[in-house]
Amino acid sequence: GQRMLGFEKDEAATILRAAAQATSSVYRWVPLLCAQSGARVSEVCQLRAEDIRCEDGIWYMSFRPEAGSLKNDGSERKVPFHPHVLEAGFLAFVRSKGRGPLFYDPNRRRPGAKKPQPKIVAKNVAAWVHRLGIDVGRKEHRKDPNHAWRHLFKTLGRDAGIQDSVLDAITGNSAPTVGREYGETWLTTASRAVARIQLPGLTEPETNLAA
């Protein structure tokens, strides 16, 4: 009874639908980006406009140490955008920011503040999810309001028939064996995989939400 859990489909649908209606850019985009990539919330919250790039026609998030601390070597990676994210206007939001952090203003950092701004943003997102009335909480429900996306992404990926090695490359998980460390997951491969993910409440048929 200690293992952390991912969101259920109906919980994810509630959050993503609320995010689609949010006026705050943080609540609008951070949950959606976590859902479509399985990225750690800290990685998403420290993204900068210059970390959103295009290569061979594929738009992606580049998780790099220049934006902030990463957990391990595998955390430095390129994660393509889900088609729904692009259709929802995320690139227009990025262009409106010009350069620098997407989800916080470095100029608003208080003198002497100890906690990094991306962590404050992540905490605010967690509090927003709590206010939606979803049963989240690490101790009482074994479900972190931010990290549960990472668990759900793996579940949705397996349901879509995506290889675990590809899912690991997208989420930045270390390969479990030496053999799995060989080779690379190309951006084109990751892009096709991400596009197959059915985002609950957004790209998944209503009749499947309770499955």
mmCIF file of C-alpha atoms in Angstrom:
data_model
loop_
_atom_site.group_PDB
_atom_site.id
_atom_site.type_symbol
_atom_site.label_atom_id
_atom_site.label_comp_id
_atom_site.label_asym_id
_atom_site.label_seq_id
_atom_site.Cartn_x
_atom_site.Cartn_y
_atom_site.Cartn_z
ATOM 1 C CA GLY A 1 0.000 0.000 0.000
ATOM 2 C CA GLN A 2 2.923 2.375 -0.536
ATOM 3 C CA ARG A 3 3.184 2.521 -4.318
ATOM 4 C CA MET A 4 2.168 5.852 -5.805
ATOM 5 C CA LEU A 5 -0.717 5.822 -8.264
ATOM 6 C CA GLY A 6 -1.621 7.634 -11.464
ATOM 7 C CA PHE A 7 -4.817 9.512 -12.188
ATOM 8 C CA GLU A 8 -7.883 7.559 -13.232
ATOM 9 C CA LYS A 9 -9.254 8.505 -16.653
ATOM 10 C CA ASP A 10 -12.217 10.409 -15.227
ATOM 11 C CA GLU A 11 -9.950 12.354 -12.858
ATOM 12 C CA ALA A 12 -7.611 13.266 -15.708
ATOM 13 C CA ALA A 13 -10.581 14.301 -17.850
ATOM 14 C CA THR A 14 -11.862 16.609 -15.099
ATOM 15 C CA ILE A 15 -8.478 18.297 -14.760
ATOM 16 C CA LEU A 16 -7.821 18.674 -18.477
ATOM 17 C CA ARG A 17 -11.274 20.084 -19.158
ATOM 18 C CA ALA A 18 -10.828 22.592 -16.328
ATOM 19 C CA ALA A 19 -7.406 23.494 -17.708
ATOM 20 C CA ALA A 20 -8.914 24.133 -21.142
ATOM 21 C CA GLN A 21 -11.157 26.775 -19.554
ATOM 22 C CA ALA A 22 -8.527 28.328 -17.276
ATOM 23 C CA THR A 23 -7.564 31.974 -17.770
ATOM 24 C CA SER A 24 -4.202 31.524 -16.031
ATOM 25 C CA SER A 25 -1.494 30.412 -18.471
ATOM 26 C CA VAL A 26 -0.021 28.225 -15.730
ATOM 27 C CA TYR A 27 -3.221 26.269 -15.139
ATOM 28 C CA ARG A 28 -4.041 26.308 -18.843
ATOM 29 C CA TRP A 29 -0.819 24.687 -20.042
ATOM 30 C CA VAL A 30 1.134 22.969 -17.253
ATOM 31 C CA PRO A 31 -1.372 20.116 -16.621
ATOM 32 C CA LEU A 32 -1.804 19.564 -20.364
ATOM 33 C CA LEU A 33 1.932 19.431 -21.028
ATOM 34 C CA CYS A 34 2.420 16.977 -18.150
ATOM 35 C CA ALA A 35 -0.435 14.820 -19.448
ATOM 36 C CA GLN A 36 0.870 14.661 -23.017
ATOM 37 C CA SER A 37 4.480 13.957 -22.105
ATOM 38 C CA GLY A 38 4.691 12.285 -18.701
ATOM 39 C CA ALA A 39 7.292 14.939 -17.860
ATOM 40 C CA ARG A 40 8.041 15.870 -14.272
ATOM 41 C CA VAL A 41 6.164 18.998 -13.270
ATOM 42 C CA SER A 42 9.442 20.680 -12.303
ATOM 43 C CA GLU A 43 10.715 20.140 -15.857
ATOM 44 C CA VAL A 44 7.601 21.700 -17.361
ATOM 45 C CA CYS A 45 7.458 24.650 -14.967
ATOM 46 C CA GLN A 46 11.030 25.707 -15.761
ATOM 47 C CA LEU A 47 10.594 25.652 -19.535
ATOM 48 C CA ARG A 48 11.659 28.761 -21.411
ATOM 49 C CA ALA A 49 10.427 30.076 -24.738
ATOM 50 C CA GLU A 50 13.778 29.162 -26.280
ATOM 51 C CA ASP A 51 13.249 25.539 -25.191
ATOM 52 C CA ILE A 52 10.333 25.205 -27.616
ATOM 53 C CA ARG A 53 11.892 24.207 -30.916
ATOM 54 C CA CYS A 54 11.197 22.725 -34.320
ATOM 55 C CA GLU A 55 13.276 20.116 -36.112
ATOM 56 C CA ASP A 56 12.359 18.623 -39.492
ATOM 57 C CA GLY A 57 8.849 19.990 -39.076
ATOM 58 C CA ILE A 58 8.389 18.478 -35.596
ATOM 59 C CA TRP A 59 7.754 20.885 -32.702
ATOM 60 C CA TYR A 60 9.078 19.707 -29.356
ATOM 61 C CA MET A 61 10.003 20.644 -25.789
ATOM 62 C CA SER A 62 13.732 20.537 -25.129
ATOM 63 C CA PHE A 63 14.446 19.685 -21.493
ATOM 64 C CA ARG A 64 17.928 21.053 -20.858
ATOM 65 C CA PRO A 65 20.012 21.937 -17.779
ATOM 66 C CA GLU A 66 20.226 25.531 -19.021
ATOM 67 C CA ALA A 67 16.587 25.957 -17.966
ATOM 68 C CA GLY A 68 17.066 24.431 -14.504
ATOM 69 C CA SER A 69 18.126 21.320 -12.656
ATOM 70 C CA LEU A 70 17.328 17.889 -14.116
ATOM 71 C CA LYS A 71 17.106 14.630 -12.180
ATOM 72 C CA ASN A 72 19.603 12.596 -14.205
ATOM 73 C CA ASP A 73 21.345 12.282 -17.573
ATOM 74 C CA GLY A 74 18.284 10.710 -19.185
ATOM 75 C CA SER A 75 16.196 13.727 -18.197
ATOM 76 C CA GLU A 76 17.898 15.805 -20.902
ATOM 77 C CA ARG A 77 15.729 15.014 -23.907
ATOM 78 C CA LYS A 78 13.419 16.212 -26.684
ATOM 79 C CA VAL A 79 9.698 15.543 -26.275
ATOM 80 C CA PRO A 80 7.406 16.189 -29.264
ATOM 81 C CA PHE A 81 4.090 17.931 -28.775
ATOM 82 C CA HIS A 82 0.815 16.106 -29.015
ATOM 83 C CA PRO A 83 -1.234 17.377 -31.985
ATOM 84 C CA HIS A 84 -3.950 18.562 -29.587
ATOM 85 C CA VAL A 85 -1.488 20.862 -27.796
ATOM 86 C CA LEU A 86 -0.522 22.523 -31.061
ATOM 87 C CA GLU A 87 -4.171 22.815 -32.152
ATOM 88 C CA ALA A 88 -4.997 24.402 -28.794
ATOM 89 C CA GLY A 89 -2.651 27.307 -29.556
ATOM 90 C CA PHE A 90 0.373 26.602 -27.399
ATOM 91 C CA LEU A 91 2.846 27.951 -29.954
ATOM 92 C CA ALA A 92 0.997 31.274 -30.055
ATOM 93 C CA PHE A 93 1.339 31.471 -26.277
ATOM 94 C CA VAL A 94 5.076 30.759 -26.561
ATOM 95 C CA ARG A 95 5.534 33.480 -29.185
ATOM 96 C CA SER A 96 3.730 35.961 -26.941
ATOM 97 C CA LYS A 97 6.366 35.393 -24.256
ATOM 98 C CA GLY A 98 9.316 36.248 -26.500
ATOM 99 C CA ARG A 99 12.191 34.797 -24.484
ATOM 100 C CA GLY A 100 12.738 33.535 -20.971
ATOM 101 C CA PRO A 101 10.594 31.421 -18.625
ATOM 102 C CA LEU A 102 7.092 30.584 -19.817
ATOM 103 C CA PHE A 103 5.399 30.164 -16.459
ATOM 104 C CA TYR A 104 7.012 32.634 -14.068
ATOM 105 C CA ASP A 105 8.552 36.099 -14.065
ATOM 106 C CA PRO A 106 12.164 36.162 -12.755
ATOM 107 C CA ASN A 107 11.753 39.852 -11.955
ATOM 108 C CA ARG A 108 9.067 39.040 -9.379
ATOM 109 C CA ARG A 109 11.362 36.875 -7.270
ATOM 110 C CA ARG A 110 11.523 38.199 -3.740
ATOM 111 C CA PRO A 111 14.957 39.104 -2.325
ATOM 112 C CA GLY A 112 16.235 36.302 -0.115
ATOM 113 C CA ALA A 113 13.697 33.776 -1.389
ATOM 114 C CA LYS A 114 15.022 30.228 -1.004
ATOM 115 C CA LYS A 115 12.565 28.130 -3.013
ATOM 116 C CA PRO A 116 13.113 28.183 -6.813
ATOM 117 C CA GLN A 117 10.275 29.841 -8.703
ATOM 118 C CA PRO A 118 9.428 26.733 -10.784
ATOM 119 C CA LYS A 119 8.758 24.832 -7.545
ATOM 120 C CA ILE A 120 6.415 27.584 -6.389
ATOM 121 C CA VAL A 121 4.554 27.311 -9.696
ATOM 122 C CA ALA A 122 4.303 23.532 -9.292
ATOM 123 C CA LYS A 123 2.919 23.968 -5.776
ATOM 124 C CA ASN A 124 0.293 26.379 -7.096
ATOM 125 C CA VAL A 125 -0.751 23.869 -9.761
ATOM 126 C CA ALA A 126 -1.103 21.169 -7.107
ATOM 127 C CA ALA A 127 -3.307 23.460 -5.010
ATOM 128 C CA TRP A 128 -5.443 24.223 -8.081
ATOM 129 C CA VAL A 129 -5.976 20.490 -8.698
ATOM 130 C CA HIS A 130 -7.016 20.075 -5.060
ATOM 131 C CA ARG A 131 -9.638 22.771 -5.526
ATOM 132 C CA LEU A 132 -11.229 20.750 -8.333
ATOM 133 C CA GLY A 133 -12.428 18.293 -5.699
ATOM 134 C CA ILE A 134 -10.322 15.343 -6.855
ATOM 135 C CA ASP A 135 -9.063 12.883 -4.244
ATOM 136 C CA VAL A 136 -5.350 13.607 -4.415
ATOM 137 C CA GLY A 137 -2.643 13.619 -1.778
ATOM 138 C CA ARG A 138 0.516 11.570 -1.317
ATOM 139 C CA LYS A 139 -0.389 10.216 2.136
ATOM 140 C CA GLU A 140 -4.145 9.792 2.091
ATOM 141 C CA HIS A 141 -4.652 8.766 -1.543
ATOM 142 C CA ARG A 142 -1.140 7.794 -2.749
ATOM 143 C CA LYS A 143 -1.744 10.153 -5.649
ATOM 144 C CA ASP A 144 0.379 13.246 -6.123
ATOM 145 C CA PRO A 145 -1.599 16.052 -7.837
ATOM 146 C CA ASN A 146 1.271 16.659 -10.258
ATOM 147 C CA HIS A 147 3.352 13.481 -10.443
ATOM 148 C CA ALA A 148 0.277 11.309 -11.074
ATOM 149 C CA TRP A 149 0.447 12.469 -14.701
ATOM 150 C CA ARG A 150 3.741 10.644 -15.066
ATOM 151 C CA HIS A 151 2.162 7.371 -13.989
ATOM 152 C CA LEU A 152 -0.922 7.869 -16.173
ATOM 153 C CA PHE A 153 1.162 8.662 -19.256
ATOM 154 C CA LYS A 154 2.867 5.276 -19.050
ATOM 155 C CA THR A 155 -0.535 3.576 -18.683
ATOM 156 C CA LEU A 156 -1.997 5.444 -21.660
ATOM 157 C CA GLY A 157 1.105 4.692 -23.695
ATOM 158 C CA ARG A 158 0.896 0.969 -23.061
ATOM 159 C CA ASP A 159 -2.813 1.055 -23.872
ATOM 160 C CA ALA A 160 -1.888 2.644 -27.212
ATOM 161 C CA GLY A 161 0.605 -0.161 -27.905
ATOM 162 C CA ILE A 162 3.739 1.987 -27.530
ATOM 163 C CA GLN A 163 6.952 0.138 -26.642
ATOM 164 C CA ASP A 164 8.227 0.676 -23.105
ATOM 165 C CA SER A 165 11.633 1.666 -24.475
ATOM 166 C CA VAL A 166 10.021 4.522 -26.410
ATOM 167 C CA LEU A 167 7.955 5.569 -23.401
ATOM 168 C CA ASP A 168 11.114 5.593 -21.265
ATOM 169 C CA ALA A 169 12.853 7.843 -23.786
ATOM 170 C CA ILE A 170 9.921 10.269 -23.754
ATOM 171 C CA THR A 171 9.650 10.411 -19.958
ATOM 172 C CA GLY A 172 13.394 10.351 -19.328
ATOM 173 C CA ASN A 173 13.398 7.105 -17.348
ATOM 174 C CA SER A 174 16.608 5.093 -17.209
ATOM 175 C CA ALA A 175 16.710 1.853 -19.198
ATOM 176 C CA PRO A 176 16.251 -1.188 -16.907
ATOM 177 C CA THR A 177 18.835 -3.304 -18.768
ATOM 178 C CA VAL A 178 22.100 -2.764 -20.633
ATOM 179 C CA GLY A 179 20.487 -4.027 -23.815
ATOM 180 C CA ARG A 180 17.760 -1.386 -23.610
ATOM 181 C CA GLU A 181 20.456 1.306 -23.414
ATOM 182 C CA TYR A 182 21.605 0.499 -26.963
ATOM 183 C CA GLY A 183 20.257 2.537 -29.832
ATOM 184 C CA GLU A 184 18.282 5.771 -29.781
ATOM 185 C CA THR A 185 14.676 6.848 -29.997
ATOM 186 C CA TRP A 186 14.529 9.311 -32.866
ATOM 187 C CA LEU A 187 12.380 12.410 -32.683
ATOM 188 C CA THR A 188 10.201 11.053 -35.484
ATOM 189 C CA THR A 189 9.602 7.855 -33.495
ATOM 190 C CA ALA A 190 8.715 9.784 -30.349
ATOM 191 C CA SER A 191 6.431 12.089 -32.342
ATOM 192 C CA ARG A 192 4.435 9.192 -33.764
ATOM 193 C CA ALA A 193 4.154 7.678 -30.295
ATOM 194 C CA VAL A 194 2.953 10.852 -28.579
ATOM 195 C CA ALA A 195 0.336 11.388 -31.280
ATOM 196 C CA ARG A 196 -1.173 7.993 -30.409
ATOM 197 C CA ILE A 197 -1.820 8.965 -26.784
ATOM 198 C CA GLN A 198 -5.528 9.508 -26.089
ATOM 199 C CA LEU A 199 -5.861 12.472 -23.713
ATOM 200 C CA PRO A 200 -8.834 11.805 -21.387
ATOM 201 C CA GLY A 201 -11.663 14.256 -21.891
ATOM 202 C CA LEU A 202 -9.960 15.887 -24.879
ATOM 203 C CA THR A 203 -9.055 13.411 -27.595
ATOM 204 C CA GLU A 204 -10.677 10.269 -26.214
ATOM 205 C CA PRO A 205 -14.285 9.325 -27.006
ATOM 206 C CA GLU A 206 -16.645 10.046 -24.126
ATOM 207 C CA THR A 207 -17.793 6.433 -24.003
ATOM 208 C CA ASN A 208 -14.298 5.247 -23.073
ATOM 209 C CA LEU A 209 -13.753 7.453 -20.038
ATOM 210 C CA ALA A 210 -15.229 4.953 -17.597
ATOM 211 C CA ALA A 211 -13.429 1.959 -19.105
#
